[in-house]
Coordinates of C-alpha atoms and ligand atoms in Angstrom, one line a residue:
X1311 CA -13.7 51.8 7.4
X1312 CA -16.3 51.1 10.1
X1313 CA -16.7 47.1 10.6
X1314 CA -19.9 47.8 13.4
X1315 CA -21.7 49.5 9.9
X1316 CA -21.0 46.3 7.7
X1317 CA -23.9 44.5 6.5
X1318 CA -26.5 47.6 8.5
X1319 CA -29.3 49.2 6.7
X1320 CA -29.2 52.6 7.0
X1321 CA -31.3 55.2 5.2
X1322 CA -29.4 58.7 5.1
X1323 CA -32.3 61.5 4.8
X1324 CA -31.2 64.7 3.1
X1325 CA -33.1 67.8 3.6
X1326 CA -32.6 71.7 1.8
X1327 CA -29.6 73.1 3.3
X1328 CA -26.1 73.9 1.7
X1329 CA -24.5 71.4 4.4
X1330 CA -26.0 68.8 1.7
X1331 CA -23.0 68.6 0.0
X1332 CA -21.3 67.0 3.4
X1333 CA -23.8 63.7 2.7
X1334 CA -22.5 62.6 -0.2
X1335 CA -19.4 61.9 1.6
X1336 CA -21.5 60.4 4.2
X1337 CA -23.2 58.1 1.6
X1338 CA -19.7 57.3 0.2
X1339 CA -18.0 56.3 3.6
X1340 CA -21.2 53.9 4.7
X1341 CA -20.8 52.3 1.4
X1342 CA -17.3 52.0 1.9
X1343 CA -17.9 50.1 5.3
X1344 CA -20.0 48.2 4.1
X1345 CA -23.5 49.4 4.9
X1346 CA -26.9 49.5 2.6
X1347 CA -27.3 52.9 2.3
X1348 CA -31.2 54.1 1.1
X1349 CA -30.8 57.7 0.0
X1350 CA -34.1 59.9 0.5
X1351 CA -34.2 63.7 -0.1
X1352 CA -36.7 66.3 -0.1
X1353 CA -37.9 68.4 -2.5
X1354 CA -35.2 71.3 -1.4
X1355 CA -32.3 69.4 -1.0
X1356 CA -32.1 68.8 -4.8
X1357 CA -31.1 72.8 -4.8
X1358 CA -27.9 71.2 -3.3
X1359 CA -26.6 68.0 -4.4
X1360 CA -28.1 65.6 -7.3
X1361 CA -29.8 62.2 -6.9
X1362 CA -27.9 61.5 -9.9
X1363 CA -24.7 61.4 -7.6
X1364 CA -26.3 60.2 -4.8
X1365 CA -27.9 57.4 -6.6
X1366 CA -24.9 56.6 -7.8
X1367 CA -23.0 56.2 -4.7
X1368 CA -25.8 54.6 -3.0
X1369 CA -26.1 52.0 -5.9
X1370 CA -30.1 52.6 -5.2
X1371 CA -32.7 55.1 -6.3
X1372 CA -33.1 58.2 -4.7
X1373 CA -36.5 58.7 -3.0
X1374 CA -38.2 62.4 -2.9
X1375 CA -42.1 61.9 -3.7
X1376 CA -44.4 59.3 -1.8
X1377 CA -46.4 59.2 -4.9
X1378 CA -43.5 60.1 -7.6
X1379 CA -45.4 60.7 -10.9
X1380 CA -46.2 57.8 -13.1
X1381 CA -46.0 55.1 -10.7
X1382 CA -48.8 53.1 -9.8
X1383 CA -49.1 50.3 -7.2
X1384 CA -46.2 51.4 -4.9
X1385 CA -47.5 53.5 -2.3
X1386 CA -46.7 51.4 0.7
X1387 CA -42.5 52.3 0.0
X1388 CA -42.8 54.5 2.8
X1389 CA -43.6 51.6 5.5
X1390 CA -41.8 49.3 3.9
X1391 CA -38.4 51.4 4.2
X1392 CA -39.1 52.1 7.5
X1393 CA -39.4 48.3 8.4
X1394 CA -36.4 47.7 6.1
X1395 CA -33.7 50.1 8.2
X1396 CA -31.2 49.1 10.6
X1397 CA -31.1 53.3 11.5
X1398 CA -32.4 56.2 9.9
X1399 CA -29.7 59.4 9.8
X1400 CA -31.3 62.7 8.7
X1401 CA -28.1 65.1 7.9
X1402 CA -28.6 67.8 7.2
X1403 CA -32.1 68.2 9.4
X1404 CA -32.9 72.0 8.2
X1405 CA -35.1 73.9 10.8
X1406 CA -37.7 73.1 8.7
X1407 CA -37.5 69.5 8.5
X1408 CA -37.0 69.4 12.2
X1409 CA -40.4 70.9 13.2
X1410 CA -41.7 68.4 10.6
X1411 CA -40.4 65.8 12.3
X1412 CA -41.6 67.2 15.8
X1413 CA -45.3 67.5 14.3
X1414 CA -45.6 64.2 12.1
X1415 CA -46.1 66.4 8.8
X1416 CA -45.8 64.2 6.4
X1417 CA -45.4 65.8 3.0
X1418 CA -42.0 63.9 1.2
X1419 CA -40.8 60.3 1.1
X1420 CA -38.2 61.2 4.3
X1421 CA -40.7 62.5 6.5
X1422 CA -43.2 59.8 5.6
X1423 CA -40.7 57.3 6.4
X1424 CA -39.7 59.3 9.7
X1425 CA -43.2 58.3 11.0
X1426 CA -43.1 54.7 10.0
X1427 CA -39.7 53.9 11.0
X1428 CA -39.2 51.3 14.0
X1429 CA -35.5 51.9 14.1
X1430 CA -33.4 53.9 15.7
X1431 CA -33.2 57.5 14.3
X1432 CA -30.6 60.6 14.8
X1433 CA -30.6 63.7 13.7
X1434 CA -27.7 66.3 12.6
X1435 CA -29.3 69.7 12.7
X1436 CA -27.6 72.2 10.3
X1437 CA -28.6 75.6 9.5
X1438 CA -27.4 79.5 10.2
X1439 CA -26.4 80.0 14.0
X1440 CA -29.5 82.7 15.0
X1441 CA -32.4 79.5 13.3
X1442 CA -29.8 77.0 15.7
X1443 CA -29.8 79.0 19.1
X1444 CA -34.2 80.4 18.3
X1445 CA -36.6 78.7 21.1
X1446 CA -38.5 77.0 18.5
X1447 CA -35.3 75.1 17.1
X1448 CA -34.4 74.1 20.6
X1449 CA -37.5 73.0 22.2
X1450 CA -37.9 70.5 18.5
X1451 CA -34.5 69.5 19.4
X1452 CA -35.6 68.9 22.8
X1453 CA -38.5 66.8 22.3
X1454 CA -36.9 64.8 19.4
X1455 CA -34.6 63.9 22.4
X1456 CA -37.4 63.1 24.5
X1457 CA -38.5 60.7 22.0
X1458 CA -35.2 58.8 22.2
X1459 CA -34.2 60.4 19.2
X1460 CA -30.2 61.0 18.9
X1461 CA -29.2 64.5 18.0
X1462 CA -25.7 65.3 17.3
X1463 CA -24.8 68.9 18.3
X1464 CA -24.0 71.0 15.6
X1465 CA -20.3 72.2 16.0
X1466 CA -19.5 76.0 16.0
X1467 CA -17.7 77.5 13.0
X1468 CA -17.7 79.7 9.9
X1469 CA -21.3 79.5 8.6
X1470 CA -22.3 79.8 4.6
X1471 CA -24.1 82.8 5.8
X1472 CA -20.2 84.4 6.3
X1473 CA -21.0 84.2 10.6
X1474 CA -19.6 82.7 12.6
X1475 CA -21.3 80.4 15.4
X1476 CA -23.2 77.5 15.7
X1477 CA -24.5 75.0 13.1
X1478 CA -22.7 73.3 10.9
X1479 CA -23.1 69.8 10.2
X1480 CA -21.0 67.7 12.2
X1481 CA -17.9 66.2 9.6
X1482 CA -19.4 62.9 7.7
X1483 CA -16.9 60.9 9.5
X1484 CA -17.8 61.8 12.9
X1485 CA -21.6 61.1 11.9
X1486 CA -20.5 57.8 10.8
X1487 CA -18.8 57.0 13.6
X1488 CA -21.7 57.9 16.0
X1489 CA -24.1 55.7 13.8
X1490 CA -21.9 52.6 13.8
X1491 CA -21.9 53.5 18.3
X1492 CA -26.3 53.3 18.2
X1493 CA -26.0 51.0 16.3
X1494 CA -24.3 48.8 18.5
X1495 CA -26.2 50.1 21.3
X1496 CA -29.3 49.1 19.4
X1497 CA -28.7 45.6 18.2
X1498 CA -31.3 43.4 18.6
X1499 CA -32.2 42.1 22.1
X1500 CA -34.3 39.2 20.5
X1501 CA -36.3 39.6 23.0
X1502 CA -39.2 39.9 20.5
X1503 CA -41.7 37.9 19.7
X1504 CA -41.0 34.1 18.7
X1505 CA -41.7 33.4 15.2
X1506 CA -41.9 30.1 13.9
X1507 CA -41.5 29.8 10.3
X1508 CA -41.2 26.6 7.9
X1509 CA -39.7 27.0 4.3
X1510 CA -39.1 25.3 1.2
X1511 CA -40.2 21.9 -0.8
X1512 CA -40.7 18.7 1.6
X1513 CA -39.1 15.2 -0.3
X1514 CA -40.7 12.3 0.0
X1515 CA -39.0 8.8 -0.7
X1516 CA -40.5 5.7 -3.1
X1517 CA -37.5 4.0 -2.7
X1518 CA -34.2 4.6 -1.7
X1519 CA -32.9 6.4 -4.9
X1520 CA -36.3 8.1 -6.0
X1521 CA -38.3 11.0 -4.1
X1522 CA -41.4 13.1 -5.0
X1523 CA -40.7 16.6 -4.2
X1524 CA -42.1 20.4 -6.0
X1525 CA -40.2 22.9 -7.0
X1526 CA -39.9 25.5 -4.1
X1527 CA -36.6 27.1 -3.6
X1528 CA -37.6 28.1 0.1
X1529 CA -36.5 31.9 -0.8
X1530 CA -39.6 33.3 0.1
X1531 CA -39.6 31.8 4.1
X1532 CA -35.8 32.1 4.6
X1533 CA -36.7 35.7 3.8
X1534 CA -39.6 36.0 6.4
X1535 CA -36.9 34.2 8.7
X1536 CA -34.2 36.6 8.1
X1537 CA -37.2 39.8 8.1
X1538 CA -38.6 38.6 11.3
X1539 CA -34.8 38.6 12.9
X1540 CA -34.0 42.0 12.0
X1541 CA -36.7 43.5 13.8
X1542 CA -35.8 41.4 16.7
X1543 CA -38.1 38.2 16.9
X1544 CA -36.3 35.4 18.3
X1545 CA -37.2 32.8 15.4
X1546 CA -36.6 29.4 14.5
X1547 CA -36.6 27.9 11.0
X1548 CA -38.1 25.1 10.3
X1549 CA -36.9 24.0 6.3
X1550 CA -37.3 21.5 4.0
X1551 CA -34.4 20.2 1.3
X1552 CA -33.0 23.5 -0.1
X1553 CA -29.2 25.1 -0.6
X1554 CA -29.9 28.1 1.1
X1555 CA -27.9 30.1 4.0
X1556 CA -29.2 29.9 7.6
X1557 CA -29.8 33.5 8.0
X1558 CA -27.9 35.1 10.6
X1559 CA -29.6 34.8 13.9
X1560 CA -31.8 32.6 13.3
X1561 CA -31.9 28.8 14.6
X1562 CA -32.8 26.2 12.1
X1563 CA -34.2 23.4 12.1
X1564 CA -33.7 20.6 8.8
X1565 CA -36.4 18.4 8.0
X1566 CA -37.2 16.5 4.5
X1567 CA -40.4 14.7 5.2
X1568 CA -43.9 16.3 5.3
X1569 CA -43.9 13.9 8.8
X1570 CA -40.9 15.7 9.9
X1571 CA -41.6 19.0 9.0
X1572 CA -44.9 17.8 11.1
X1573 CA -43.2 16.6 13.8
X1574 CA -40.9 19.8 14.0
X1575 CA -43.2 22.4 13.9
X1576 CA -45.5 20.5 17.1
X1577 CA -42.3 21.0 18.7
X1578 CA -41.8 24.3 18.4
X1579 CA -45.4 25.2 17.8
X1580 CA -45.3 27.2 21.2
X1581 CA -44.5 30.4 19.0
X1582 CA -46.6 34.0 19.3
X1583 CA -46.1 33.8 15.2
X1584 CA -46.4 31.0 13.1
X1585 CA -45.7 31.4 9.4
X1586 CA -46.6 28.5 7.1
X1587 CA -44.2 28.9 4.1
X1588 CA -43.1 25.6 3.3
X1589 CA -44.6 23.7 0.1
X1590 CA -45.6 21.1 2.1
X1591 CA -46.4 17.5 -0.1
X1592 CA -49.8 16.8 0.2
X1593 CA -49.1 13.0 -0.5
X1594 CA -46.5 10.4 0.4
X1595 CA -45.8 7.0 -0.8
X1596 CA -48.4 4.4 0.9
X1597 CA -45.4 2.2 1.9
X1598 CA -41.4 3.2 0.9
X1599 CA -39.6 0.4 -0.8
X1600 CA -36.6 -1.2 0.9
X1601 CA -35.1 -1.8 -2.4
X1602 CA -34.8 0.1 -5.6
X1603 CA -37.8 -0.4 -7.6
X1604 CA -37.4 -2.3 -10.9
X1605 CA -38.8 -1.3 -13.8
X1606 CA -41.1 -4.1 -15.8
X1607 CA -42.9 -4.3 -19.0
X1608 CA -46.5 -2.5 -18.3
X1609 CA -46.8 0.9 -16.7
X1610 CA -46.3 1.6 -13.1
X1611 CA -49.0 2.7 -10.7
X1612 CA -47.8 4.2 -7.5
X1613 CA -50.3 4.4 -4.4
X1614 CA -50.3 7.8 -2.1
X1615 CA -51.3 8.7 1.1
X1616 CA -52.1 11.9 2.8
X1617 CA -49.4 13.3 4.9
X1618 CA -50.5 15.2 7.8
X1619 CA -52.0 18.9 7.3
X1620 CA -49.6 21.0 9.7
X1621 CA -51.6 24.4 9.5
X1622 CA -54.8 22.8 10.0
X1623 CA -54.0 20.9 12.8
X1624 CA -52.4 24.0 14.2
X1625 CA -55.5 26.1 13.5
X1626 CA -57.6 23.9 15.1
X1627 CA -55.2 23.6 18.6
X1628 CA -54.5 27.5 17.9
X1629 CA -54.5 29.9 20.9
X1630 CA -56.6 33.3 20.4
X1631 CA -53.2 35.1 21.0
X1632 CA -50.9 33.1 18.7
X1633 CA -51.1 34.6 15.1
X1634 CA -51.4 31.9 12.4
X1635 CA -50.1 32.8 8.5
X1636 CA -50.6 30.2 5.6
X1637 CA -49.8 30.5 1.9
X1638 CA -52.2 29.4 -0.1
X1639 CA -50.5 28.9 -4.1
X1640 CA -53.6 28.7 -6.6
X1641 CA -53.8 28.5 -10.6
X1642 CA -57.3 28.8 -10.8
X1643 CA -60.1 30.1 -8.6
X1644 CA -57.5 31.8 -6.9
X1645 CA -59.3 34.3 -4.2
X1646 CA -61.7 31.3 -3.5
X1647 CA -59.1 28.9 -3.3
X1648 CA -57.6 31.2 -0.5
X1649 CA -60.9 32.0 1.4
X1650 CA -61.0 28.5 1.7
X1651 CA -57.9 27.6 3.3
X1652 CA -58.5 31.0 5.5
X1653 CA -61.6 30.1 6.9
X1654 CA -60.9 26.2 6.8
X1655 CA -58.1 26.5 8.6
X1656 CA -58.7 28.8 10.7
X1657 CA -55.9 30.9 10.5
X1658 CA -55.3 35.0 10.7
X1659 CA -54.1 35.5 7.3
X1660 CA -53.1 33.6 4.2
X1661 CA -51.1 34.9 1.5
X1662 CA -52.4 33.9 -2.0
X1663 CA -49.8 33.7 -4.7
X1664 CA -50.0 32.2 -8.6
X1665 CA -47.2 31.2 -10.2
X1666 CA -48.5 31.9 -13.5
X1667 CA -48.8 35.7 -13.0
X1668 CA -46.1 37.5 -14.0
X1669 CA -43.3 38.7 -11.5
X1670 CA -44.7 35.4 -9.1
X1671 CA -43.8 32.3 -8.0
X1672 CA -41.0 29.9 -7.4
X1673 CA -37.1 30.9 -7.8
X1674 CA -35.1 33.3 -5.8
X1675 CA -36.4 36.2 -7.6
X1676 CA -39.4 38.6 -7.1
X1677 CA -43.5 37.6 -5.7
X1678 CA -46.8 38.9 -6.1
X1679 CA -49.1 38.2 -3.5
X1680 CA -52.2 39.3 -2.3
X1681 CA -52.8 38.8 1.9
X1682 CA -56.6 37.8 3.0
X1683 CA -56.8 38.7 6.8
X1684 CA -59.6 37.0 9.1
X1685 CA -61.1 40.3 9.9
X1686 CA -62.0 40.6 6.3
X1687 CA -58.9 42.7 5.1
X1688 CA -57.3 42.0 1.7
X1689 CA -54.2 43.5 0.9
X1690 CA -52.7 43.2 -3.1
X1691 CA -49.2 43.8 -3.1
X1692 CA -47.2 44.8 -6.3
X1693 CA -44.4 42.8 -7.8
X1694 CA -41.3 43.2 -5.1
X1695 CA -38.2 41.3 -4.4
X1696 CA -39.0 38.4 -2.0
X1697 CA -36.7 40.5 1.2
X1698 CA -39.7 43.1 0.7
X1699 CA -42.7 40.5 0.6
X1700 CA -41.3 39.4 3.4
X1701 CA -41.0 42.8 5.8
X1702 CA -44.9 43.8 3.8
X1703 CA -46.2 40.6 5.3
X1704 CA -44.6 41.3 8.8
X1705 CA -45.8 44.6 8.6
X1706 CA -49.4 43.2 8.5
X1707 CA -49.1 40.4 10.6
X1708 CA -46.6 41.6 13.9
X1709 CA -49.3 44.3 15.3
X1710 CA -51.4 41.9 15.6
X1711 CA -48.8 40.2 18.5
X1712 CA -49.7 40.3 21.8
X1713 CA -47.2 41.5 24.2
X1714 CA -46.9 40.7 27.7
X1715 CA -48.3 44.0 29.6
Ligands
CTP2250 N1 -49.8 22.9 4.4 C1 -49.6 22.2 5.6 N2 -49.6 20.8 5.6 C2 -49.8 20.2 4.4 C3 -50.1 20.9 3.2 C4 -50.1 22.3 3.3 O1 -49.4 22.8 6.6 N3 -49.8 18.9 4.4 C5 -49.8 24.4 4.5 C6 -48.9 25.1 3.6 O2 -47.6 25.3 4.2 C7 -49.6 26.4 3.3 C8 -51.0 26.0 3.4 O3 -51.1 24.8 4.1 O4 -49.3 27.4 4.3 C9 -51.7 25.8 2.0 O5 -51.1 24.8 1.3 P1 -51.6 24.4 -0.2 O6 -50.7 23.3 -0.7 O7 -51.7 25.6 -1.1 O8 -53.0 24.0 0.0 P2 -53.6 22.6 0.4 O9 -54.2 22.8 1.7 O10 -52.6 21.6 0.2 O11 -54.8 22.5 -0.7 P3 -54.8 22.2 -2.3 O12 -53.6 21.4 -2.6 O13 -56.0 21.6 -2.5 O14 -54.7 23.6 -2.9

């Protein structure tokens, strides 16, 4: 058991070659250590081994198609994965595979994600010793090196074919044990971009029992918090009341007014990403009772004040390089309700959500959004888990990040 591969994301590619039975030990001992493993094959490699078996170690579905039959609404898997992986292993790369990596073909679910992938990515080539030691297979090995990609040598030995010579796959445990050493190699500098993000419900006080709050969880921006730290952002959380985790990485910063959360984010609104999360309370209490209010005979009327509209004031002190993201949560009127906000507060993308759809809203489960970009774009996600909101709406938003130089 590897302890640098606990916790990692790693997606283990599997292309047509007989080595492919050597990956489902793979699969099994980055499972053991503790990694995520995404299995994706292509069409060949099912000649070999089963997704039924793979799928079962990997305790995820097996990817092969980018537009598998009978699915609708998912085609963006591909980019998603790709922002989703710690490292990307492709054992065994056939010679075939390899030049498709080389050329950017694009034809199956693993050399789809190949392209998209920001991590790290290494390569095990395996196939008969004469494909190994041909010029063609060298010079793609060559320039996948180039590229920074890391190719473990394939051992000599007795091949399927009954030859002996170069190509076999390296053993599963010596793959892993490379991939836990880039991994290490590659952890995050946080040296990216700063991302300010706020999160969950703000709580304002009537008295000094009672409180007006919503019903956020603050799932959703803990998730963009702990997305935008993964792919290296050096990011600071501001949240409101909630239970959840600080995620790893990430420096957080607790508030429970709308005033504070105001307060905070002018603090640390020096960010190149700001992402606007938090169910801010649009109203507080006029004035906050010292003592507990009674109750009387006749009803009780309560008078409210606006609290302080964070995004708009920083859309209106916005730089042109800082990237602004709101949320805008509509019942009704939704797409107008969201122009709005865009336009009104001059931001560079909201992201509409209704709680009434099906597969949206609050809780720690799954969202539905739809993102309205500034330059016009809109982009309707499917129903995902919060974690993959979160990387689709980095996806959209980091490119747009101007780096120094
Ligand atoms: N927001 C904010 N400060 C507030 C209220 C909201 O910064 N006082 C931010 C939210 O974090 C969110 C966006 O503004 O990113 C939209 O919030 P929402 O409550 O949907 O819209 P409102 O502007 O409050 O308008 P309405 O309540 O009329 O829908």
């Amino acid at each position: 058991m590897n302890q640098k591969l606990s916790g990692k994301r790693i997606i283990v590619g599997i292309s047509g070659g007989i080595a492919a039975y050597k990956s489902v030990e793979l699969v099994r001992l980055l499972r053991k250590s503790g990694a995520e493993v995404q299995v994706l094959m292509t069409p060949d490699a099912h000649r070999f081994v089963t997704p039924l078996t793979l799928g079962t170690l990997s305790e995820r579905e097996v990817l092969t198609e980018i537009f598998p039959p009978n699915q609708t609404g998912s085609w963006t898997k591909h980019v998603h994965l790709g922002l989703w992986a710690d490292l990307m292993i492709v054992a065994p790369a056939t010679a075939n595979t390899l030049s498709k990596l080389v050329t950017g073909v694009c034809d199956s679910m693993l050399t789809a994600v190949a392209l998209s992938a920001r991590c790290p990515m290494m390569v095990c080539p395996a196939m008969d010793h004469d494909m190994y030691e041909h010029a063609s297979t060298r010079d793609n090995l060559s320039t996948l090196r180039e590229r920074g990609v890391a190719v473990m040598d394939a051992p000599e030995g007795l091949l399927a074919s009954g030859l002996t010579g170069k190509g076999r796959l390296p053993e599963p445990e010596d793959i892993a044990e490379r991939a836990a050493g880039l991994l290490a190699d590659h952890s995050p500098t946080q040296a990216g971009p700063r991302v300010l993000v706020t999160a969950g419900p703000t709580r304002e006080s009537l008295d000094p029992v009672r409180y007006i709050t919503n019903r956020s969880s603050g799932t959703m921006g803990f998730e963009i918090a702990r997305a935008a730290q993964r792919m290296g952002c050096r990011v600071t959380l501001v949240a409101g009341p909630t239970a959840l985790e600080t995620p790893e990485g990430v420096t957080r910063v607790d508030v429970e007014t709308a005033r504070e959360m105001h307060a905070a984010v002018l603090a640390h609104r020096d960010a190149d990403v700001i992402v606007m999360a938090a169910a801010v309370a649009d109203y507080e209490a006029a004035s906050v009772s010292r003592d507990k209010i009674k109750k009387a005979d006749g009803d009780l009327v309560l008078q409210l004040s606006r609290t302080p509209d964070i995004l708009r004031e920083l859309g209106a002190r916005r730089t042109d390089d800082q990237v602004l993201v709101g949320f805008a949560l509509e019942t009704r009127d939704a797409e107008k309700g969201a122009l709005k906000k865009l336009h009104g507060k001059n931001v560079d993308w909201i992201v509409l959500n209704n709680p009434t759809e099906e597969g949206a809203g609050f809780g720690p489960g799954t969202n539905k959004v739809t993102l309205y970009g500034r330059d016009g774009r809109v982009e309707p996600l499917p129903v995902m888990s919060k974690a993959d909101v979160a990387l689709a709406i980095l996806g959209f938003v980091e490119p747009g990040v101007k780096r120094p130089g």
